[in-house]
Amino acid sequence: MEKIKLEALKQIDLVNDLVSLENIRIAFLSKKGAVSELMKQLKDMDPSERKSFGEQVNQMKLEIEDALIQKKVVLENIALENKLKQEKLDIHLDQVVLPKGYLHPLIQVIRDVEDFFIGKGFSVAEGPELETDHFNFEMMNLSKGHPARAMQDSFYVDPERLLRTHTSPVQARAMLEAGGQDLAIICPGKVYRRDDDDPTHSHQFMQIEGLFVSDDVNFSHLKGILLEMAKHIFGPERHIRLRPSYFPFTEPSVEVDVSFVKSDGTPIWIEVLGAGMVHPNVLSMANFDPNQKRGFAFGIGVERIAILKYFIDDIRHFYVNDKRFLDQFKGVL
Ligand code: PHE
């Protein structure tokens, strides 16, 4: 009896799959199994031995059954795990690698100039691109029929409205809003002029105009900030040169040249922007007392800065969305 039991337990211990385990059960516990065969001996036994023999066989049967059940649980778990492993589903989508975007070179130039002026306490003001004749011209001291209107050929939508030819109207709006209080703003944005497109002209381009109005501002403040700005944009070794000029909205007015060095080493001056002291008429139209307040103003062409800074040979590159061109400005700023 002991031998049968040990044999059964040993086989159960070694078995590795459920089918073989079932075969062991059949071999020991089925009607024709080894344990049942032992039971059959009962009827030939002396009644005095029968009881304890029967109990022992039963006990052995229970032990073997117990071992079978435990092993079955173990093997079933292993089988389940294997099944799960095989059925493993990868529910991940293929990784989509999105190319990292970057700013358009013109926006990079605007951000750089904004950075400079925000550091000086200026704020950034914006306004409509479709403007009234009143804000675009009249508030800038260009009354109807003023000959200097011809300096800025325009896209009129109707006799009173046009695509703004500069961002100066944003300054007029901001001055009115300021209600006679000092202000320091820059106005970046798109402007439009009726020009034929060629390597140096575009009917649409971008400007940053600046305005500072205060009690005691004077021309040397303007000159100082423009020099600092030129160094910020183009590098610390730059100089500026002012030449007298004419704008209806400033008096005196200047064109500002920045020093460059040609590839053969020759130093040259290149005109970069226009500026001046705000005309008294512009101040009074915007409700400032020209005897008390003064202001300086300047206007920069964003494309012009980018062309000079990055040696670009055709202004139209900025507008046609050619990736080969634009990719060169990845991470410049
Ligand atoms: N508004 C001028 C232009 O677009 C630029 C400018 C602004 C010039 C301020 C002087 C002072 O041409």
PDB file of C-alpha atoms in Angstrom, residues 178-280:
ATOM      1  CA  ALA A 178      -3.871 106.700 -23.447  1.00  0.00           C
ATOM      2  CA  GLY A 179      -5.970 109.813 -22.817  1.00  0.00           C
ATOM      3  CA  GLY A 180      -2.988 112.162 -22.581  1.00  0.00           C
ATOM      4  CA  GLN A 181      -0.897 109.795 -20.412  1.00  0.00           C
ATOM      5  CA  ASP A 182       2.683 108.862 -21.301  1.00  0.00           C
ATOM      6  CA  LEU A 183       3.046 105.740 -23.383  1.00  0.00           C
ATOM      7  CA  ALA A 184       5.704 103.455 -24.819  1.00  0.00           C
ATOM      8  CA  ILE A 185       4.579 100.928 -27.416  1.00  0.00           C
ATOM      9  CA  ILE A 186       5.763  98.955 -30.379  1.00  0.00           C
ATOM     10  CA  CYS A 187       3.353  97.847 -33.091  1.00  0.00           C
ATOM     11  CA  PRO A 188       4.358  94.821 -35.167  1.00  0.00           C
ATOM     12  CA  GLY A 189       2.148  93.626 -37.995  1.00  0.00           C
ATOM     13  CA  LYS A 190       1.376  93.197 -41.668  1.00  0.00           C
ATOM     14  CA  VAL A 191       1.065  96.187 -43.953  1.00  0.00           C
ATOM     15  CA  TYR A 192       0.115  96.545 -47.614  1.00  0.00           C
ATOM     16  CA  ARG A 193       1.213  98.764 -50.467  1.00  0.00           C
ATOM     17  CA  ARG A 194       0.326  98.685 -54.129  1.00  0.00           C
ATOM     18  CA  ASP A 195       3.766  97.594 -55.318  1.00  0.00           C
ATOM     19  CA  ASP A 196       4.800  95.191 -58.059  1.00  0.00           C
ATOM     20  CA  ASP A 197       6.491  92.189 -56.459  1.00  0.00           C
ATOM     21  CA  ASP A 198      10.174  91.761 -57.287  1.00  0.00           C
ATOM     22  CA  PRO A 199      13.276  90.646 -55.337  1.00  0.00           C
ATOM     23  CA  THR A 200      13.132  93.752 -53.123  1.00  0.00           C
ATOM     24  CA  HIS A 201       9.427  94.689 -53.131  1.00  0.00           C
ATOM     25  CA  SER A 202       6.312  92.984 -51.924  1.00  0.00           C
ATOM     26  CA  HIS A 203       2.713  94.257 -51.889  1.00  0.00           C
ATOM     27  CA  GLN A 204       2.465  92.804 -48.385  1.00  0.00           C
ATOM     28  CA  PHE A 205       5.210  93.006 -45.798  1.00  0.00           C
ATOM     29  CA  MET A 206       5.733  93.453 -42.070  1.00  0.00           C
ATOM     30  CA  GLN A 207       6.673  96.416 -39.951  1.00  0.00           C
ATOM     31  CA  ILE A 208       7.448  97.197 -36.380  1.00  0.00           C
ATOM     32  CA  GLU A 209       6.759 100.784 -35.471  1.00  0.00           C
ATOM     33  CA  GLY A 210       7.620 102.249 -32.101  1.00  0.00           C
ATOM     34  CA  LEU A 211       6.316 105.241 -30.195  1.00  0.00           C
ATOM     35  CA  PHE A 212       7.381 106.873 -26.960  1.00  0.00           C
ATOM     36  CA  VAL A 213       5.482 109.904 -25.607  1.00  0.00           C
ATOM     37  CA  SER A 214       6.499 111.683 -22.442  1.00  0.00           C
ATOM     38  CA  ASP A 215       7.200 115.129 -20.934  1.00  0.00           C
ATOM     39  CA  ASP A 216      10.916 115.254 -21.413  1.00  0.00           C
ATOM     40  CA  VAL A 217      11.816 112.845 -24.201  1.00  0.00           C
ATOM     41  CA  ASN A 218      14.225 114.272 -26.745  1.00  0.00           C
ATOM     42  CA  PHE A 219      16.087 113.378 -29.893  1.00  0.00           C
ATOM     43  CA  SER A 220      19.103 111.914 -28.096  1.00  0.00           C
ATOM     44  CA  HIS A 221      16.821 109.346 -26.427  1.00  0.00           C
ATOM     45  CA  LEU A 222      15.702 108.285 -29.881  1.00  0.00           C
ATOM     46  CA  LYS A 223      19.254 108.062 -31.153  1.00  0.00           C
ATOM     47  CA  GLY A 224      20.368 106.111 -28.077  1.00  0.00           C
ATOM     48  CA  ILE A 225      17.634 103.515 -28.258  1.00  0.00           C
ATOM     49  CA  LEU A 226      18.081 103.025 -32.017  1.00  0.00           C
ATOM     50  CA  LEU A 227      21.809 102.435 -31.571  1.00  0.00           C
ATOM     51  CA  GLU A 228      21.141  99.912 -28.833  1.00  0.00           C
ATOM     52  CA  MET A 229      18.505  98.220 -30.977  1.00  0.00           C
ATOM     53  CA  ALA A 230      20.896  97.966 -33.939  1.00  0.00           C
ATOM     54  CA  LYS A 231      23.495  96.332 -31.687  1.00  0.00           C
ATOM     55  CA  HIS A 232      20.868  93.976 -30.256  1.00  0.00           C
ATOM     56  CA  ILE A 233      19.723  92.869 -33.703  1.00  0.00           C
ATOM     57  CA  PHE A 234      22.957  92.849 -35.706  1.00  0.00           C
ATOM     58  CA  GLY A 235      25.717  92.580 -33.120  1.00  0.00           C
ATOM     59  CA  PRO A 236      27.615  94.760 -30.625  1.00  0.00           C
ATOM     60  CA  GLU A 237      30.113  96.134 -33.145  1.00  0.00           C
ATOM     61  CA  ARG A 238      27.446  98.117 -35.059  1.00  0.00           C
ATOM     62  CA  HIS A 239      27.227 101.877 -35.482  1.00  0.00           C
ATOM     63  CA  ILE A 240      24.355 103.950 -36.751  1.00  0.00           C
ATOM     64  CA  ARG A 241      24.264 107.065 -38.904  1.00  0.00           C
ATOM     65  CA  LEU A 242      21.318 109.460 -39.111  1.00  0.00           C
ATOM     66  CA  ARG A 243      20.474 111.350 -42.294  1.00  0.00           C
ATOM     67  CA  PRO A 244      17.838 114.087 -42.515  1.00  0.00           C
ATOM     68  CA  SER A 245      14.651 112.916 -44.175  1.00  0.00           C
ATOM     69  CA  TYR A 246      10.976 113.707 -44.433  1.00  0.00           C
ATOM     70  CA  PHE A 247       7.879 112.043 -43.000  1.00  0.00           C
ATOM     71  CA  PRO A 248       4.632 113.974 -42.547  1.00  0.00           C
ATOM     72  CA  PHE A 249       4.165 112.569 -39.017  1.00  0.00           C
ATOM     73  CA  THR A 250       7.611 113.419 -37.592  1.00  0.00           C
ATOM     74  CA  GLU A 251       9.655 116.588 -37.392  1.00  0.00           C
ATOM     75  CA  PRO A 252      12.598 116.431 -37.550  1.00  0.00           C
ATOM     76  CA  SER A 253      12.731 113.151 -39.458  1.00  0.00           C
ATOM     77  CA  VAL A 254      15.671 110.892 -40.194  1.00  0.00           C
ATOM     78  CA  GLU A 255      16.650 107.826 -42.133  1.00  0.00           C
ATOM     79  CA  VAL A 256      18.792 105.519 -40.037  1.00  0.00           C
ATOM     80  CA  ASP A 257      21.705 103.619 -41.569  1.00  0.00           C
ATOM     81  CA  VAL A 258      23.471 100.723 -39.849  1.00  0.00           C
ATOM     82  CA  SER A 259      27.129  99.868 -40.439  1.00  0.00           C
ATOM     83  CA  PHE A 260      27.893  96.631 -42.266  1.00  0.00           C
ATOM     84  CA  VAL A 261      31.067  95.119 -43.594  1.00  0.00           C
ATOM     85  CA  LYS A 262      31.036  93.668 -47.105  1.00  0.00           C
ATOM     86  CA  SER A 263      32.537  90.230 -47.694  1.00  0.00           C
ATOM     87  CA  ASP A 264      35.684  91.889 -49.174  1.00  0.00           C
ATOM     88  CA  GLY A 265      36.101  93.859 -45.937  1.00  0.00           C
ATOM     89  CA  THR A 266      34.773  97.221 -47.165  1.00  0.00           C
ATOM     90  CA  PRO A 267      32.666  99.022 -44.539  1.00  0.00           C
ATOM     91  CA  ILE A 268      29.288 100.280 -45.796  1.00  0.00           C
ATOM     92  CA  TRP A 269      26.165 102.005 -44.467  1.00  0.00           C
ATOM     93  CA  ILE A 270      22.817 100.414 -45.187  1.00  0.00           C
ATOM     94  CA  GLU A 271      19.527 102.208 -44.652  1.00  0.00           C
ATOM     95  CA  VAL A 272      17.469 100.242 -42.182  1.00  0.00           C
ATOM     96  CA  LEU A 273      14.672 102.396 -40.808  1.00  0.00           C
ATOM     97  CA  GLY A 274      12.912 105.739 -40.576  1.00  0.00           C
ATOM     98  CA  ALA A 275      12.400 107.746 -37.401  1.00  0.00           C
ATOM     99  CA  GLY A 276      11.807 111.167 -35.943  1.00  0.00           C
ATOM    100  CA  MET A 277      10.202 113.307 -33.256  1.00  0.00           C
ATOM    101  CA  VAL A 278       6.418 113.035 -33.356  1.00  0.00           C
ATOM    102  CA  HIS A 279       4.917 116.001 -35.237  1.00  0.00           C
ATOM    103  CA  PRO A 280       3.003 118.438 -32.972  1.00  0.00           C
TER     104      PRO A 280
END
